[in-house]
mmCIF file of C-alpha atoms in Angstrom:
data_model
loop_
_atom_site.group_PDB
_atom_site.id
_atom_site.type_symbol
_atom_site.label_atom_id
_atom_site.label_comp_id
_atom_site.label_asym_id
_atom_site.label_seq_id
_atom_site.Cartn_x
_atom_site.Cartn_y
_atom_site.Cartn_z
ATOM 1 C CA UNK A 1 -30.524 -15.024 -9.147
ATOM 2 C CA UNK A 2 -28.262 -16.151 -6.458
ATOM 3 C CA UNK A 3 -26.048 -13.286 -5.401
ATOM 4 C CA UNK A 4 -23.955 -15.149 -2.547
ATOM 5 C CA UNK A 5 -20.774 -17.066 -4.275
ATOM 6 C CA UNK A 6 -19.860 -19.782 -2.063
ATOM 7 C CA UNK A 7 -16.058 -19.764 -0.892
ATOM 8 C CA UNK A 8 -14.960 -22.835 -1.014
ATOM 9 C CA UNK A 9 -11.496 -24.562 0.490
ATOM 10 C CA UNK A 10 -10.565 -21.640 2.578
ATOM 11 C CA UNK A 11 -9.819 -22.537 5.955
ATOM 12 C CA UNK A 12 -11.137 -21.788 9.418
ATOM 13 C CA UNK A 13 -9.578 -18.530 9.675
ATOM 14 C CA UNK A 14 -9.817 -17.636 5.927
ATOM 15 C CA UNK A 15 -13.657 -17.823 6.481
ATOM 16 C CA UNK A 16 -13.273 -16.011 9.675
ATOM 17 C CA UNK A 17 -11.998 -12.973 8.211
ATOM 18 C CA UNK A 18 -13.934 -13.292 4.759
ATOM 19 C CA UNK A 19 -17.213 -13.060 7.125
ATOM 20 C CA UNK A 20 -16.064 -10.949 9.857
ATOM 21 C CA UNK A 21 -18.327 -7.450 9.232
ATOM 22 C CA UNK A 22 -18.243 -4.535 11.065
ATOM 23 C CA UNK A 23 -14.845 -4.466 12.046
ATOM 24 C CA UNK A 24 -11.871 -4.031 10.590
ATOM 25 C CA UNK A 25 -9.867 -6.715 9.364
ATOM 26 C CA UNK A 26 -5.551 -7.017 8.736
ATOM 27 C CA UNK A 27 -5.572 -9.863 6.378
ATOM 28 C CA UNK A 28 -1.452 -11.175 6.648
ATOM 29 C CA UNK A 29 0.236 -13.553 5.902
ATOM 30 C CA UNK A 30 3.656 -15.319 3.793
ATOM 31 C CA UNK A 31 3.508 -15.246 -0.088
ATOM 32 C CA UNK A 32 1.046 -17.405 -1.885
ATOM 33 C CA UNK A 33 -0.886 -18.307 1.485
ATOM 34 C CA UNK A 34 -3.976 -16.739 -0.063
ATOM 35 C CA UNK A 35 -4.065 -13.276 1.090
ATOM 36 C CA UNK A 36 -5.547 -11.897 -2.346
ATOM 37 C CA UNK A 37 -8.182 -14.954 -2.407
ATOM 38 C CA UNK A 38 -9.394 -13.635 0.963
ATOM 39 C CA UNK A 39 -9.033 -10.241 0.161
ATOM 40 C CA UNK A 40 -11.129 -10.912 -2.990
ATOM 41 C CA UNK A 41 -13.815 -13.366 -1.373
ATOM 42 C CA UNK A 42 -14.571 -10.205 1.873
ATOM 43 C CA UNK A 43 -14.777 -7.856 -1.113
ATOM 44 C CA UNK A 44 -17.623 -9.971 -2.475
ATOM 45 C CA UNK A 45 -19.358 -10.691 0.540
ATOM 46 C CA UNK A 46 -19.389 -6.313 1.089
ATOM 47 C CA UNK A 47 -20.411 -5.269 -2.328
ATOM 48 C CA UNK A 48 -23.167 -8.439 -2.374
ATOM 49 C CA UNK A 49 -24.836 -7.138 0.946
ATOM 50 C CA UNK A 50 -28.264 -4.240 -0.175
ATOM 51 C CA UNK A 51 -27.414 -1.254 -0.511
ATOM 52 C CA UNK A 52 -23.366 -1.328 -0.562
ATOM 53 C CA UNK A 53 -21.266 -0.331 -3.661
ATOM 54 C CA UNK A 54 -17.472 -0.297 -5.010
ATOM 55 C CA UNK A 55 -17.366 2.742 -3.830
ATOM 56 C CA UNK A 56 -18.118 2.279 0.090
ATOM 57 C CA UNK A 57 -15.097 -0.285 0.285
ATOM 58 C CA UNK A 58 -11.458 0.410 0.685
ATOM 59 C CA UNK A 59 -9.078 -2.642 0.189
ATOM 60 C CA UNK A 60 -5.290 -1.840 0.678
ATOM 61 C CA UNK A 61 -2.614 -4.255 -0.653
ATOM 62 C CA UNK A 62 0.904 -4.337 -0.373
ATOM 63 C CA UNK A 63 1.698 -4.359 -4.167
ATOM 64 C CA UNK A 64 0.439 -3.030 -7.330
ATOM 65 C CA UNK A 65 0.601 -6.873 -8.656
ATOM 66 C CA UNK A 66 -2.384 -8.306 -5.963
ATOM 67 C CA UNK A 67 -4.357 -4.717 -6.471
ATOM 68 C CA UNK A 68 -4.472 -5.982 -10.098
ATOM 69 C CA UNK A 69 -4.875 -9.227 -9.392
ATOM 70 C CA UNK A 70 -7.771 -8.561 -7.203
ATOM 71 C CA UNK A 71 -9.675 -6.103 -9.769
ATOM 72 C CA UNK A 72 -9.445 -9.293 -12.547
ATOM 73 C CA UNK A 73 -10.570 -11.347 -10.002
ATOM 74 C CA UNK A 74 -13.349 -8.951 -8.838
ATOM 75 C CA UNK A 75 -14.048 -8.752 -12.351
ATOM 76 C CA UNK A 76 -14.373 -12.155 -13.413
ATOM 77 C CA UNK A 77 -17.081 -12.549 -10.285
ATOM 78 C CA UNK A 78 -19.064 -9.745 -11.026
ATOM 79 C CA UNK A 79 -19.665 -11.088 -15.071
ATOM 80 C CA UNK A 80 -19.943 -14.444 -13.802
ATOM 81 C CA UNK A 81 -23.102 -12.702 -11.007
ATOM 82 C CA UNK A 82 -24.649 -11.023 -14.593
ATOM 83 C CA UNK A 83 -23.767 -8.013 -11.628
ATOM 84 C CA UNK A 84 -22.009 -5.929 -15.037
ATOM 85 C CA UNK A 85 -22.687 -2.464 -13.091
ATOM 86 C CA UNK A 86 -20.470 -4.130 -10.417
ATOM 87 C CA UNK A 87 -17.968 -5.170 -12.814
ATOM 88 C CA UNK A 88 -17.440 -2.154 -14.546
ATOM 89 C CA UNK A 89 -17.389 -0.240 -11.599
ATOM 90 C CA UNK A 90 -14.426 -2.106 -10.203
ATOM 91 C CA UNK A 91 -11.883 -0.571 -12.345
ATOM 92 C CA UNK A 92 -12.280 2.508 -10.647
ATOM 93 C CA UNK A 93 -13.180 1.161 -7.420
ATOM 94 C CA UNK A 94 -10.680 1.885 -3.944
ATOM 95 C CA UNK A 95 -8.378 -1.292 -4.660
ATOM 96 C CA UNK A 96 -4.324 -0.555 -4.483
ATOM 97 C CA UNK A 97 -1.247 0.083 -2.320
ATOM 98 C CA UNK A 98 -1.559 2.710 0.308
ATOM 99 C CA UNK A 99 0.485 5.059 -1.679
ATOM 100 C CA UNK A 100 -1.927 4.624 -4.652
ATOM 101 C CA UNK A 101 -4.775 5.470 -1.837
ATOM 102 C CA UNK A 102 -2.749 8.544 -0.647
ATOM 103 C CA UNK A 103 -2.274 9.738 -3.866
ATOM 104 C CA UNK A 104 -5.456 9.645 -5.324
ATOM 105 C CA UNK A 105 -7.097 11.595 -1.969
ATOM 106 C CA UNK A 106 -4.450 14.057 -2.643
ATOM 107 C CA UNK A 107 -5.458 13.813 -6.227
ATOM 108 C CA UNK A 108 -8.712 14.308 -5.822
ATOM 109 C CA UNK A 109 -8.277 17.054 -2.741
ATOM 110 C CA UNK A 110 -5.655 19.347 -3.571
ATOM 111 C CA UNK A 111 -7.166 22.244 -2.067
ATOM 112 C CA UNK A 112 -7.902 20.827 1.049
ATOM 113 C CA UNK A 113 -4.794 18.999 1.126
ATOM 114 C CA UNK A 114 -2.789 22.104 0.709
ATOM 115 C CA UNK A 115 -0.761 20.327 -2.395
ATOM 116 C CA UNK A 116 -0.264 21.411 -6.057
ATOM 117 C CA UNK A 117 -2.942 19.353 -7.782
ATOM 118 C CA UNK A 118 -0.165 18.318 -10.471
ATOM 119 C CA UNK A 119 2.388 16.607 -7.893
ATOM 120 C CA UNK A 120 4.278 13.787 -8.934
ATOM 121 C CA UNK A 121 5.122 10.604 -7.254
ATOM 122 C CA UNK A 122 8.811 10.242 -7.005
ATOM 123 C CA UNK A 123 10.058 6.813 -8.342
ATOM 124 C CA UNK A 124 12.654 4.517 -5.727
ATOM 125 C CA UNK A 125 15.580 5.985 -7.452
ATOM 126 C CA UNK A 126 14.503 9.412 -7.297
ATOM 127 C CA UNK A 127 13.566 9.285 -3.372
ATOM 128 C CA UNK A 128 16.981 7.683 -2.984
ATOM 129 C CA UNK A 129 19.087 10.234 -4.465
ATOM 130 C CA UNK A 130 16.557 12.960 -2.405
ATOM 131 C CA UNK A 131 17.178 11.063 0.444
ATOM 132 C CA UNK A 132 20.814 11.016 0.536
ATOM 133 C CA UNK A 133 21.098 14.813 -0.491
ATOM 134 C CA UNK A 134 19.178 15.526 2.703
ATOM 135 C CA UNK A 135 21.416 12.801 4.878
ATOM 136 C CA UNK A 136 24.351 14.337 3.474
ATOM 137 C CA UNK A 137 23.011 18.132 4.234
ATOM 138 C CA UNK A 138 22.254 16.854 7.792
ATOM 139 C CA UNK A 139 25.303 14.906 8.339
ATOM 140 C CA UNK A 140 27.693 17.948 7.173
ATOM 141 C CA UNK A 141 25.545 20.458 9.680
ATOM 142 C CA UNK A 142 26.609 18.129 12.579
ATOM 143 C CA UNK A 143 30.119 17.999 12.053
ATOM 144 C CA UNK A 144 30.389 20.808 14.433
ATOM 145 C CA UNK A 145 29.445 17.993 16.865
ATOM 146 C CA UNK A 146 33.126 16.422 17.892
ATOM 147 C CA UNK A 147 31.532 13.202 18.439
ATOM 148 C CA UNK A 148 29.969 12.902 14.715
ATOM 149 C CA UNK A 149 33.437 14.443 13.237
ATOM 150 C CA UNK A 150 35.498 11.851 14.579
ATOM 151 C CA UNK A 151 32.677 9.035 13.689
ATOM 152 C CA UNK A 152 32.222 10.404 10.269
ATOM 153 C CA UNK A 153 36.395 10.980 10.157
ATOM 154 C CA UNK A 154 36.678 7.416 10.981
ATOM 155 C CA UNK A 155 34.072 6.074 8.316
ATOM 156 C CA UNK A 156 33.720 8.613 5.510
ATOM 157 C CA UNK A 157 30.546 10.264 4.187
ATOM 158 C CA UNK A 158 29.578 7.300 1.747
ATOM 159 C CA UNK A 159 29.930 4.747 4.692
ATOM 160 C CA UNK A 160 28.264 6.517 7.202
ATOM 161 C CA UNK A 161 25.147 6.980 4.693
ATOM 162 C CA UNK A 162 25.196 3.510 4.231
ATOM 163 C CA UNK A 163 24.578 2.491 7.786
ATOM 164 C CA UNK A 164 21.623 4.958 8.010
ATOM 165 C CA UNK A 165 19.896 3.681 5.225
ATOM 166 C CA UNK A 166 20.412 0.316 5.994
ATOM 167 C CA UNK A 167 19.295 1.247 9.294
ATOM 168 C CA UNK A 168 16.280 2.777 7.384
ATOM 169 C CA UNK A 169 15.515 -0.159 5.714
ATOM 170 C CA UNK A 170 15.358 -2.143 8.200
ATOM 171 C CA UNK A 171 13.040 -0.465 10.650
ATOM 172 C CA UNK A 172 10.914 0.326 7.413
ATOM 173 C CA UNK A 173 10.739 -3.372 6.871
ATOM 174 C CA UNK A 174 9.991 -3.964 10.545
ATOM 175 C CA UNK A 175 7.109 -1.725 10.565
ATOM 176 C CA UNK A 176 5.322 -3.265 7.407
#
């Protein structure tokens, strides 16, 4: 049986990074430019090479949405091979956001991560509010400093948080 699915209609540098082996590869680009496709396409051509399994690949998204997407997919390839250990190994296979990686090490390492073993993830809204408690703690520790009393005078608590976290935001963005 043929083991090798061709990818067809990806471009130059689709190819390029669906082949490219023994490096590592940053797959990005805009929305709906085919980053899952390729993502999808150099899973295949790793778990199709001897001796390689779901669980010697790592593939990091950016959302929850394309780590799904790429497990149907994934899925859908491996039935379509007859490979069914393949496909049902993929459901539990290193696909997802880096905070789904990060959890699950820390999940599956709580000893030797030094965490409680039944940590929760905190939700948007609940690292906001946690976020602004310990901007608030901060910013009320340095009004001792005359330049950050007259600042914070001048703009009040709630506006001054607002500039940091927009601040916040926007490096956070800049660094993704």
């Amino acid at each position: 049986m043929e083991n090798k699915i061709k990818s067809t209609g990806l471009s130059a540098e689709q190819k390029k990074a669906v082949d490219s082996f023994g490096q590592q590869v940053c797959v990005s680009a805009g929305a709906g430019s085919g980053k899952t496709r390729v993502l999808v396409e150099r899973y295949l051509e790793a778990l199709l090479k001897p001796g390689t399994s779901t669980g010697n690949i790592l593939a990091v998204t950016f959302t929850d949405k394309a780590a799904n997407e790429m497990k149907e997919r994934l899925t859908e390839k491996m039935t379509a091979l007859g490979r069914h250990e393949d496909r049902r190994q993929i459901e539990n296979a290193w696909i997802g956001t880096i905070h789904s990686f990060c959890a699950r090490v820390l999940r599956e390492n709580p000893v030797e991560c030094g965490v409680d073993p039944s940590f929760s993830v905190l939700s948007r809204p609940e690292a906001q509010i946690l976020m602004r408690r310990s901007l608030e703690s901060v910013l009320e520790r340095e009004f001792s400093n005359e330049i950050w009393a007259q600042w914070m005078a001048d703009h009040g608590m709630e506006e001054v948080q607002d500039i940091f976290f927009k601040a916040y935001d926007l490096f956070r963005g800049a660094a993704g």
